[in-house]
PDB file of C-alpha atoms and ligand atoms in Angstrom:
ATOM      1  CA  UNK A 792       0.000   0.000   0.000  1.00 32.00           C
ATOM      2  CA  UNK A 793       1.198   3.477  -0.899  1.00 36.00           C
ATOM      3  CA  UNK A 794       0.483   6.402   1.389  1.00 40.00           C
ATOM      4  CA  UNK A 795       0.018  10.034   0.486  1.00 39.00           C
ATOM      5  CA  UNK A 796       0.525  12.644   3.169  1.00 40.00           C
ATOM      6  CA  UNK A 797      -0.820  15.940   1.775  1.00 40.00           C
ATOM      7  CA  UNK A 798      -3.906  15.657   3.921  1.00 42.00           C
ATOM      8  CA  UNK A 799      -1.851  15.955   7.088  1.00 43.00           C
ATOM      9  CA  UNK A 800      -1.068  19.524   6.046  1.00 39.00           C
ATOM     10  CA  UNK A 801      -4.564  20.353   4.916  1.00 39.00           C
ATOM     11  CA  UNK A 802      -5.472  22.637   7.785  1.00 40.00           C
ATOM     12  CA  UNK A 803      -3.810  25.826   8.843  1.00 39.00           C
ATOM     13  CA  UNK A 804      -3.778  26.496  12.532  1.00 43.00           C
ATOM     14  CA  UNK A 805      -4.322  29.763  14.393  1.00 46.00           C
ATOM     15  CA  UNK A 806      -1.458  30.985  16.538  1.00 52.00           C
ATOM     16  CA  UNK A 807      -1.426  29.818  20.124  1.00 55.00           C
ATOM     17  CA  UNK A 808      -1.143  32.302  22.937  1.00 65.00           C
ATOM     18  CA  UNK A 809       1.828  31.821  25.245  1.00 74.00           C
ATOM     19  CA  UNK A 810      -0.490  30.081  27.671  1.00 86.00           C
ATOM     20  CA  UNK A 811      -1.901  27.489  25.312  1.00 88.00           C
ATOM     21  CA  UNK A 812      -0.684  24.631  23.139  1.00 90.00           C
ATOM     22  CA  UNK A 813      -2.066  24.161  19.643  1.00 89.00           C
ATOM     23  CA  UNK A 814      -3.275  20.599  19.483  1.00 91.00           C
ATOM     24  CA  UNK A 815      -4.385  18.402  16.652  1.00 91.00           C
ATOM     25  CA  UNK A 816      -5.794  14.924  17.018  1.00 91.00           C
ATOM     26  CA  UNK A 817      -6.615  12.699  14.147  1.00 88.00           C
ATOM     27  CA  UNK A 818      -8.218   9.308  13.738  1.00 86.00           C
ATOM     28  CA  UNK A 819      -7.873   7.520  10.447  1.00 83.00           C
ATOM     29  CA  UNK A 820      -8.733   4.054   9.344  1.00 76.00           C
ATOM     30  CA  UNK A 821      -6.132   3.669   6.610  1.00 69.00           C
ATOM     31  CA  UNK A 822      -7.356   0.272   5.277  1.00 61.00           C
ATOM     32  CA  UNK A 823      -4.965  -1.047   4.565  1.00 46.00           C
ATOM     33  CA  UNK A 824       2.698  19.768  12.417  1.00 48.00           C
ATOM     34  CA  UNK A 825       1.472  21.133  15.308  1.00 58.00           C
ATOM     35  CA  UNK A 826       1.468  19.002  18.426  1.00 73.00           C
ATOM     36  CA  UNK A 827      -0.356  16.269  16.617  1.00 79.00           C
ATOM     37  CA  UNK A 828      -1.220  12.787  17.825  1.00 92.00           C
ATOM     38  CA  UNK A 829      -2.534  10.492  15.148  1.00 91.00           C
ATOM     39  CA  UNK A 830      -4.518   7.369  15.769  1.00 91.00           C
ATOM     40  CA  UNK A 831      -4.777   4.801  13.001  1.00 91.00           C
ATOM     41  CA  UNK A 832      -6.740   1.621  12.517  1.00 92.00           C
ATOM     42  CA  UNK A 833      -6.310  -1.415  10.291  1.00 89.00           C
ATOM     43  CA  UNK A 834      -2.575  -1.035  10.226  1.00 91.00           C
ATOM     44  CA  UNK A 835      -0.682  -4.299  10.053  1.00 91.00           C
ATOM     45  CA  UNK A 836       2.938  -4.335  11.182  1.00 91.00           C
ATOM     46  CA  UNK A 837       4.374  -3.725   7.670  1.00 91.00           C
ATOM     47  CA  UNK A 838       1.977  -0.782   7.274  1.00 91.00           C
ATOM     48  CA  UNK A 839       2.917   0.579  10.681  1.00 92.00           C
ATOM     49  CA  UNK A 840       6.539   0.381   9.589  1.00 92.00           C
ATOM     50  CA  UNK A 841       5.680   2.126   6.292  1.00 90.00           C
ATOM     51  CA  UNK A 842       3.920   4.908   8.152  1.00 87.00           C
ATOM     52  CA  UNK A 843       6.825   5.216  10.546  1.00 91.00           C
ATOM     53  CA  UNK A 844       9.214   5.492   7.608  1.00 91.00           C
ATOM     54  CA  UNK A 845       6.910   7.747   5.577  1.00 89.00           C
ATOM     55  CA  UNK A 846       6.354  10.179   8.412  1.00 86.00           C
ATOM     56  CA  UNK A 847      10.096  10.516   8.902  1.00 88.00           C
ATOM     57  CA  UNK A 848      12.504  10.384  11.795  1.00 88.00           C
ATOM     58  CA  UNK A 849      10.548  12.885  13.823  1.00 88.00           C
ATOM     59  CA  UNK A 850       7.671  10.504  14.384  1.00 90.00           C
ATOM     60  CA  UNK A 851       7.331   7.313  16.310  1.00 94.00           C
ATOM     61  CA  UNK A 852       4.409   5.259  17.544  1.00 95.00           C
ATOM     62  CA  UNK A 853       3.016   3.311  20.440  1.00 96.00           C
ATOM     63  CA  UNK A 854       0.878   0.211  19.998  1.00 96.00           C
ATOM     64  CA  UNK A 855       0.936  -3.544  19.473  1.00 95.00           C
ATOM     65  CA  UNK A 856      -0.736  -6.083  17.211  1.00 95.00           C
ATOM     66  CA  UNK A 857      -4.115  -7.300  18.387  1.00 96.00           C
ATOM     67  CA  UNK A 858      -3.556 -10.996  17.703  1.00 94.00           C
ATOM     68  CA  UNK A 859      -0.673 -11.523  20.118  1.00 95.00           C
ATOM     69  CA  UNK A 860       0.151  -8.235  21.827  1.00 94.00           C
ATOM     70  CA  UNK A 861       3.317  -8.047  19.745  1.00 92.00           C
ATOM     71  CA  UNK A 862       3.519  -7.789  15.959  1.00 93.00           C
ATOM     72  CA  UNK A 863       0.703 -10.037  14.743  1.00 93.00           C
ATOM     73  CA  UNK A 864      -2.585  -8.671  13.458  1.00 92.00           C
ATOM     74  CA  UNK A 865      -3.841  -5.146  13.127  1.00 92.00           C
ATOM     75  CA  UNK A 866      -2.497  -2.356  15.268  1.00 93.00           C
ATOM     76  CA  UNK A 867      -4.351   0.706  16.527  1.00 94.00           C
ATOM     77  CA  UNK A 868      -1.151   2.710  16.784  1.00 94.00           C
ATOM     78  CA  UNK A 869      -0.790   6.273  18.016  1.00 95.00           C
ATOM     79  CA  UNK A 870       1.878   8.250  16.188  1.00 94.00           C
ATOM     80  CA  UNK A 871       3.507  11.173  17.957  1.00 94.00           C
ATOM     81  CA  UNK A 872       6.655  13.275  17.859  1.00 92.00           C
ATOM     82  CA  UNK A 873       8.971  12.334  20.716  1.00 95.00           C
ATOM     83  CA  UNK A 874      10.680  15.741  20.499  1.00 93.00           C
ATOM     84  CA  UNK A 875       7.373  17.303  21.585  1.00 92.00           C
ATOM     85  CA  UNK A 876       5.784  14.577  23.702  1.00 95.00           C
ATOM     86  CA  UNK A 877       7.114  12.243  26.302  1.00 97.00           C
ATOM     87  CA  UNK A 878       5.260   8.949  26.350  1.00 98.00           C
ATOM     88  CA  UNK A 879       4.727   8.487  30.079  1.00 98.00           C
ATOM     89  CA  UNK A 880       2.559   5.405  30.225  1.00 98.00           C
ATOM     90  CA  UNK A 881       0.762   3.093  27.836  1.00 98.00           C
ATOM     91  CA  UNK A 882      -1.196  -0.101  27.709  1.00 98.00           C
ATOM     92  CA  UNK A 883      -3.324  -2.180  25.397  1.00 98.00           C
ATOM     93  CA  UNK A 884      -6.679  -3.589  26.484  1.00 98.00           C
ATOM     94  CA  UNK A 885      -8.530  -6.222  24.531  1.00 98.00           C
ATOM     95  CA  UNK A 886     -12.200  -5.366  24.061  1.00 98.00           C
ATOM     96  CA  UNK A 887     -13.385  -8.573  25.662  1.00 98.00           C
ATOM     97  CA  UNK A 888     -14.407 -10.183  28.956  1.00 98.00           C
ATOM     98  CA  UNK A 889     -10.660 -10.535  29.642  1.00 98.00           C
ATOM     99  CA  UNK A 890      -9.177  -7.158  28.670  1.00 98.00           C
ATOM    100  CA  UNK A 891      -5.653  -8.102  29.743  1.00 97.00           C
ATOM    101  CA  UNK A 892      -5.524 -11.323  27.768  1.00 97.00           C
ATOM    102  CA  UNK A 893      -3.725 -10.785  24.464  1.00 97.00           C
ATOM    103  CA  UNK A 894      -5.677 -12.052  21.485  1.00 97.00           C
ATOM    104  CA  UNK A 895      -8.958 -12.487  23.368  1.00 97.00           C
ATOM    105  CA  UNK A 896     -12.176 -12.101  21.376  1.00 98.00           C
ATOM    106  CA  UNK A 897     -15.104 -10.430  23.155  1.00 97.00           C
ATOM    107  CA  UNK A 898     -18.780 -11.396  23.201  1.00 98.00           C
ATOM    108  CA  UNK A 899     -20.133 -11.793  19.644  1.00 98.00           C
ATOM    109  CA  UNK A 900     -17.155 -10.133  17.958  1.00 97.00           C
ATOM    110  CA  UNK A 901     -15.721 -11.639  14.787  1.00 97.00           C
ATOM    111  CA  UNK A 902     -12.154 -10.686  15.631  1.00 96.00           C
ATOM    112  CA  UNK A 903      -9.904  -9.659  18.513  1.00 97.00           C
ATOM    113  CA  UNK A 904     -10.296  -5.930  19.093  1.00 97.00           C
ATOM    114  CA  UNK A 905      -8.090  -3.576  21.076  1.00 97.00           C
ATOM    115  CA  UNK A 906      -7.709  -0.111  22.444  1.00 98.00           C
ATOM    116  CA  UNK A 907      -4.272   1.483  22.662  1.00 98.00           C
ATOM    117  CA  UNK A 908      -4.130   3.859  25.628  1.00 98.00           C
ATOM    118  CA  UNK A 909      -1.247   6.257  26.125  1.00 98.00           C
ATOM    119  CA  UNK A 910      -0.530   9.155  28.430  1.00 98.00           C
ATOM    120  CA  UNK A 911       1.736  11.863  27.037  1.00 97.00           C
ATOM    121  CA  UNK A 912       3.430  14.819  28.675  1.00 96.00           C
ATOM    122  CA  UNK A 913       4.018  17.914  26.593  1.00 94.00           C
ATOM    123  CA  UNK A 914       7.735  18.366  27.131  1.00 94.00           C
ATOM    124  CA  UNK A 915       8.009  22.150  27.100  1.00 91.00           C
ATOM    125  CA  UNK A 916       4.969  22.877  29.275  1.00 92.00           C
ATOM    126  CA  UNK A 917       4.337  19.767  31.327  1.00 92.00           C
ATOM    127  CA  UNK A 918       0.695  19.538  30.177  1.00 93.00           C
ATOM    128  CA  UNK A 919      -0.663  16.016  29.949  1.00 95.00           C
ATOM    129  CA  UNK A 920      -3.106  14.286  27.648  1.00 95.00           C
ATOM    130  CA  UNK A 921      -4.377  10.722  27.266  1.00 97.00           C
ATOM    131  CA  UNK A 922      -5.231   9.406  23.834  1.00 97.00           C
ATOM    132  CA  UNK A 923      -7.126   6.146  23.348  1.00 97.00           C
ATOM    133  CA  UNK A 924      -7.125   4.658  19.854  1.00 97.00           C
ATOM    134  CA  UNK A 925      -9.522   1.891  18.948  1.00 97.00           C
ATOM    135  CA  UNK A 926     -11.371  -0.038  16.280  1.00 96.00           C
ATOM    136  CA  UNK A 927     -14.673  -1.661  17.241  1.00 97.00           C
ATOM    137  CA  UNK A 928     -15.858  -4.919  15.784  1.00 97.00           C
ATOM    138  CA  UNK A 929     -17.663  -4.738  12.442  1.00 96.00           C
ATOM    139  CA  UNK A 930     -20.101  -7.572  13.232  1.00 96.00           C
ATOM    140  CA  UNK A 931     -20.859  -7.936  16.920  1.00 97.00           C
ATOM    141  CA  UNK A 932     -23.354  -5.425  18.270  1.00 98.00           C
ATOM    142  CA  UNK A 933     -23.114  -6.868  21.801  1.00 98.00           C
ATOM    143  CA  UNK A 934     -19.348  -6.563  21.543  1.00 98.00           C
ATOM    144  CA  UNK A 935     -19.623  -2.939  20.429  1.00 98.00           C
ATOM    145  CA  UNK A 936     -21.954  -2.077  23.307  1.00 98.00           C
ATOM    146  CA  UNK A 937     -19.731  -3.766  25.869  1.00 98.00           C
ATOM    147  CA  UNK A 938     -16.620  -2.252  24.282  1.00 98.00           C
ATOM    148  CA  UNK A 939     -18.183   1.183  24.764  1.00 98.00           C
ATOM    149  CA  UNK A 940     -18.837   0.425  28.455  1.00 98.00           C
ATOM    150  CA  UNK A 941     -15.297  -0.836  28.897  1.00 98.00           C
ATOM    151  CA  UNK A 942     -13.863   2.288  27.292  1.00 98.00           C
ATOM    152  CA  UNK A 943     -15.929   4.514  29.562  1.00 98.00           C
ATOM    153  CA  UNK A 944     -14.336   2.742  32.547  1.00 98.00           C
ATOM    154  CA  UNK A 945     -10.860   2.960  31.023  1.00 98.00           C
ATOM    155  CA  UNK A 946     -11.288   6.683  30.317  1.00 98.00           C
ATOM    156  CA  UNK A 947     -12.388   7.239  33.926  1.00 97.00           C
ATOM    157  CA  UNK A 948      -9.330   5.426  35.229  1.00 97.00           C
ATOM    158  CA  UNK A 949      -6.878   7.262  33.019  1.00 97.00           C
ATOM    159  CA  UNK A 950      -8.413  10.686  33.564  1.00 97.00           C
ATOM    160  CA  UNK A 951      -7.058  11.069  37.069  1.00 95.00           C
ATOM    161  CA  UNK A 952      -3.362  11.366  37.506  1.00 94.00           C
ATOM    162  CA  UNK A 953      -1.624  12.708  40.603  1.00 92.00           C
ATOM    163  CA  UNK A 954      -5.049  13.852  41.875  1.00 92.00           C
ATOM    164  CA  UNK A 955      -5.614  16.008  38.792  1.00 92.00           C
ATOM    165  CA  UNK A 956      -8.019  15.514  35.931  1.00 94.00           C
ATOM    166  CA  UNK A 957      -6.326  15.328  32.567  1.00 94.00           C
ATOM    167  CA  UNK A 958      -8.089  15.408  29.214  1.00 95.00           C
ATOM    168  CA  UNK A 959      -8.803  11.954  27.809  1.00 97.00           C
ATOM    169  CA  UNK A 960      -9.571  11.577  24.116  1.00 97.00           C
ATOM    170  CA  UNK A 961     -10.874   8.538  22.321  1.00 97.00           C
ATOM    171  CA  UNK A 962     -10.435   8.272  18.569  1.00 96.00           C
ATOM    172  CA  UNK A 963     -11.376   5.461  16.323  1.00 95.00           C
ATOM    173  CA  UNK A 964     -13.340   3.606  13.753  1.00 95.00           C
ATOM    174  CA  UNK A 965     -16.213   2.555  15.993  1.00 97.00           C
ATOM    175  CA  UNK A 966     -18.191   0.888  13.227  1.00 96.00           C
ATOM    176  CA  UNK A 967     -21.306   2.569  14.633  1.00 97.00           C
ATOM    177  CA  UNK A 968     -23.297   5.626  13.608  1.00 97.00           C
ATOM    178  CA  UNK A 969     -24.600   8.100  16.220  1.00 97.00           C
ATOM    179  CA  UNK A 970     -27.970   6.302  16.448  1.00 97.00           C
ATOM    180  CA  UNK A 971     -26.301   3.126  17.763  1.00 98.00           C
ATOM    181  CA  UNK A 972     -26.518   2.191  21.460  1.00 98.00           C
ATOM    182  CA  UNK A 973     -22.741   1.756  21.596  1.00 98.00           C
ATOM    183  CA  UNK A 974     -22.218   5.326  20.382  1.00 98.00           C
ATOM    184  CA  UNK A 975     -24.832   6.540  22.860  1.00 98.00           C
ATOM    185  CA  UNK A 976     -23.099   4.790  25.752  1.00 98.00           C
ATOM    186  CA  UNK A 977     -19.921   6.699  24.931  1.00 98.00           C
ATOM    187  CA  UNK A 978     -21.860   9.909  24.323  1.00 98.00           C
ATOM    188  CA  UNK A 979     -23.546   9.651  27.726  1.00 97.00           C
ATOM    189  CA  UNK A 980     -20.176   9.814  29.511  1.00 96.00           C
ATOM    190  CA  UNK A 981     -17.998  11.633  27.001  1.00 97.00           C
ATOM    191  CA  UNK A 982     -18.505  14.316  24.370  1.00 98.00           C
ATOM    192  CA  UNK A 983     -18.261  13.797  20.641  1.00 98.00           C
ATOM    193  CA  UNK A 984     -15.844  16.571  19.616  1.00 97.00           C
ATOM    194  CA  UNK A 985     -18.052  17.104  16.609  1.00 97.00           C
ATOM    195  CA  UNK A 986     -20.725  18.435  18.967  1.00 97.00           C
ATOM    196  CA  UNK A 987     -18.314  20.486  21.059  1.00 96.00           C
ATOM    197  CA  UNK A 988     -16.744  22.419  18.172  1.00 96.00           C
ATOM    198  CA  UNK A 989     -19.195  25.115  17.022  1.00 95.00           C
ATOM    199  CA  UNK A 990     -20.743  24.211  13.705  1.00 95.00           C
ATOM    200  CA  UNK A 991     -19.299  27.270  11.929  1.00 96.00           C
ATOM    201  CA  UNK A 992     -15.886  25.733  12.561  1.00 97.00           C
ATOM    202  CA  UNK A 993     -16.740  22.413  10.960  1.00 97.00           C
ATOM    203  CA  UNK A 994     -15.462  21.818   7.497  1.00 93.00           C
ATOM    204  CA  UNK A 995     -14.858  19.146   4.927  1.00 95.00           C
ATOM    205  CA  UNK A 996     -17.238  16.219   4.779  1.00 94.00           C
ATOM    206  CA  UNK A 997     -19.716  14.761   7.249  1.00 94.00           C
ATOM    207  CA  UNK A 998     -19.572  11.083   6.347  1.00 95.00           C
ATOM    208  CA  UNK A 999     -16.391   9.260   7.290  1.00 95.00           C
ATOM    209  CA  UNK A1000     -16.803   5.902   5.566  1.00 92.00           C
ATOM    210  CA  UNK A1001     -17.052   5.912   1.801  1.00 91.00           C
ATOM    211  CA  UNK A1002     -15.980   2.446   0.766  1.00 90.00           C
ATOM    212  CA  UNK A1003     -13.898   2.470  -2.394  1.00 87.00           C
ATOM    213  CA  UNK A1004     -16.770   3.939  -4.375  1.00 89.00           C
ATOM    214  CA  UNK A1005     -17.644   7.389  -5.647  1.00 88.00           C
ATOM    215  CA  UNK A1006     -21.346   6.758  -5.085  1.00 90.00           C
ATOM    216  CA  UNK A1007     -22.023   8.479  -1.764  1.00 90.00           C
ATOM    217  CA  UNK A1008     -25.495   7.090  -1.118  1.00 90.00           C
ATOM    218  CA  UNK A1009     -24.255   4.446   1.330  1.00 91.00           C
ATOM    219  CA  UNK A1010     -21.563   6.554   3.026  1.00 93.00           C
ATOM    220  CA  UNK A1011     -21.760   6.512   6.828  1.00 94.00           C
ATOM    221  CA  UNK A1012     -20.470   8.352   9.866  1.00 94.00           C
ATOM    222  CA  UNK A1013     -18.624   5.746  11.935  1.00 96.00           C
ATOM    223  CA  UNK A1014     -15.275   7.330  12.802  1.00 96.00           C
ATOM    224  CA  UNK A1015     -15.369   9.569  15.848  1.00 97.00           C
ATOM    225  CA  UNK A1016     -13.228  11.483  18.316  1.00 97.00           C
ATOM    226  CA  UNK A1017     -14.613  11.780  21.851  1.00 98.00           C
ATOM    227  CA  UNK A1018     -13.314  13.797  24.775  1.00 98.00           C
ATOM    228  CA  UNK A1019     -14.066  13.075  28.420  1.00 97.00           C
ATOM    229  CA  UNK A1020     -13.421  16.432  30.098  1.00 92.00           C
ATOM    230  CA  UNK A1021     -13.548  19.358  27.689  1.00 92.00           C
ATOM    231  CA  UNK A1022     -13.229  21.986  30.455  1.00 90.00           C
ATOM    232  CA  UNK A1023     -10.402  24.409  29.751  1.00 92.00           C
ATOM    233  CA  UNK A1024      -9.962  23.380  26.117  1.00 95.00           C
ATOM    234  CA  UNK A1025     -10.569  25.930  23.337  1.00 95.00           C
ATOM    235  CA  UNK A1026     -11.956  24.459  20.161  1.00 96.00           C
ATOM    236  CA  UNK A1027     -10.650  25.593  16.794  1.00 94.00           C
ATOM    237  CA  UNK A1028     -12.068  23.243  14.200  1.00 95.00           C
ATOM    238  CA  UNK A1029     -13.531  19.857  13.407  1.00 96.00           C
ATOM    239  CA  UNK A1030     -12.973  18.360   9.984  1.00 95.00           C
ATOM    240  CA  UNK A1031     -13.595  15.238   7.972  1.00 93.00           C
ATOM    241  CA  UNK A1032     -10.934  15.342   5.279  1.00 90.00           C
ATOM    242  CA  UNK A1033     -10.753  13.729   1.883  1.00 88.00           C
ATOM    243  CA  UNK A1034      -9.529  10.277   1.116  1.00 83.00           C
ATOM    244  CA  UNK A1035      -9.492  10.782  -2.631  1.00 84.00           C
ATOM    245  CA  UNK A1036      -7.884  13.592  -4.586  1.00 83.00           C
ATOM    246  CA  UNK A1037      -7.669  14.592  -8.254  1.00 85.00           C
ATOM    247  CA  UNK A1038      -5.676  11.512  -9.173  1.00 88.00           C
ATOM    248  CA  UNK A1039      -8.785   9.482  -8.351  1.00 85.00           C
ATOM    249  CA  UNK A1040      -6.937   7.043  -6.110  1.00 84.00           C
ATOM    250  CA  UNK A1041      -8.575   6.157  -2.812  1.00 84.00           C
ATOM    251  CA  UNK A1042      -6.032   6.416   0.009  1.00 82.00           C
ATOM    252  CA  UNK A1043      -8.439   4.418   2.157  1.00 86.00           C
ATOM    253  CA  UNK A1044     -12.121   3.505   2.327  1.00 89.00           C
ATOM    254  CA  UNK A1045     -12.396   5.849   5.327  1.00 89.00           C
ATOM    255  CA  UNK A1046     -11.805   9.563   5.658  1.00 90.00           C
ATOM    256  CA  UNK A1047      -9.603  11.050   8.364  1.00 91.00           C
ATOM    257  CA  UNK A1048     -11.327  12.917  11.182  1.00 93.00           C
ATOM    258  CA  UNK A1049      -9.315  15.799  12.614  1.00 93.00           C
ATOM    259  CA  UNK A1050      -9.989  18.044  15.595  1.00 95.00           C
ATOM    260  CA  UNK A1051      -7.914  21.142  16.384  1.00 93.00           C
ATOM    261  CA  UNK A1052      -8.010  22.781  19.800  1.00 94.00           C
ATOM    262  CA  UNK A1053      -5.922  24.657  22.301  1.00 93.00           C
ATOM    263  CA  UNK A1054      -4.909  23.166  25.590  1.00 92.00           C
ATOM    264  CA  UNK A1055      -3.628  25.126  28.602  1.00 91.00           C
ATOM    265  CA  UNK A1056       0.115  24.782  29.064  1.00 87.00           C
ATOM    266  CA  UNK A1057      -0.446  24.178  32.759  1.00 77.00           C
ATOM    267  CA  UNK A1058      -3.130  21.862  34.111  1.00 64.00           C
TER     268      UNK A1058
HETATM  269  C1  NAG B1795       4.587   0.883  26.895  1.00 79.37           C
HETATM  270  O1  NAG B1795       4.054  -0.414  27.062  1.00 79.37           O
HETATM  271  C2  NAG B1795       4.991  -1.469  26.855  1.00 79.37           C
HETATM  272  C3  NAG B1795       4.222  -2.759  26.958  1.00 79.37           C
HETATM  273  O2  NAG B1795       3.605  -2.866  28.208  1.00 79.37           O
HETATM  274  C4  NAG B1795       6.104  -1.372  27.854  1.00 79.37           C
HETATM  275  O3  NAG B1795       7.064  -2.369  27.612  1.00 79.37           O
HETATM  276  C5  NAG B1795       6.746  -0.006  27.753  1.00 79.37           C
HETATM  277  O4  NAG B1795       7.704   0.146  28.778  1.00 79.37           O
HETATM  278  C6  NAG B1795       5.707   1.086  27.885  1.00 79.37           C
HETATM  279  N1  NAG B1795       6.351   2.358  27.706  1.00 79.37           N
HETATM  280  C7  NAG B1795       6.091   3.377  28.506  1.00 79.37           C
HETATM  281  C8  NAG B1795       6.883   4.621  28.268  1.00 79.37           C
HETATM  282  O5  NAG B1795       5.242   3.353  29.359  1.00 79.37           O
END
């Protein structure tokens, strides 16, 4: 698979004040430079290595393969720049009855499913953020509902650190539209950033899944970025970018979802 990167530069960002950090989070099912953290899905180890190479020396990633907790199966990796962020802590949970058991398949899911959870410290300011990157099952509705409940618990756990509340984000291909119970479970405890960013600052597309077809009639909105505690964050924009440009080649069957915001330097 060949990757194109122009979309990563597709948004210009307003200047940060000295007290804030310009943040960008992205989730992108790739089928396979602000202070950005990018969460991908459906990346097998060779693709993760391609991304790592393609993004250059400045970027690295955290995450493991879902089949064995090492290199086998799809990753939900989070890419970040180690010059900007210190990875302080990370773990992988399997979306199953046994979240710590590598390779476990939950409920009625077709496949093992994971969430990569990582806490980062912004090196120059000390501000912290947690990013959770996931990919829900495409078949099992019970699995998706229970995965949502599990992720609510995980986000609660990771939101307190040294008796402070730090912002927890969840990005991913959830394989559910907003009318699904699994989405609503997440939305009852967290906020879809799409609903937090004022609509005048939305741009691009609405639908995030296009398949590899130009016909948009069956496009759906299944990739989302949630935030647990939006207090203190200033929202700049919410965008669903393109996955196909003038050359007509689909980069993926999903579109990237990108949210830009400012975070206080001190929390
Ligand atoms: C990330 O997780 C892996 C696997 O548990 C562990 O070996 C590594 O030390 C962790 N890194 C950090 C910085 O927490």
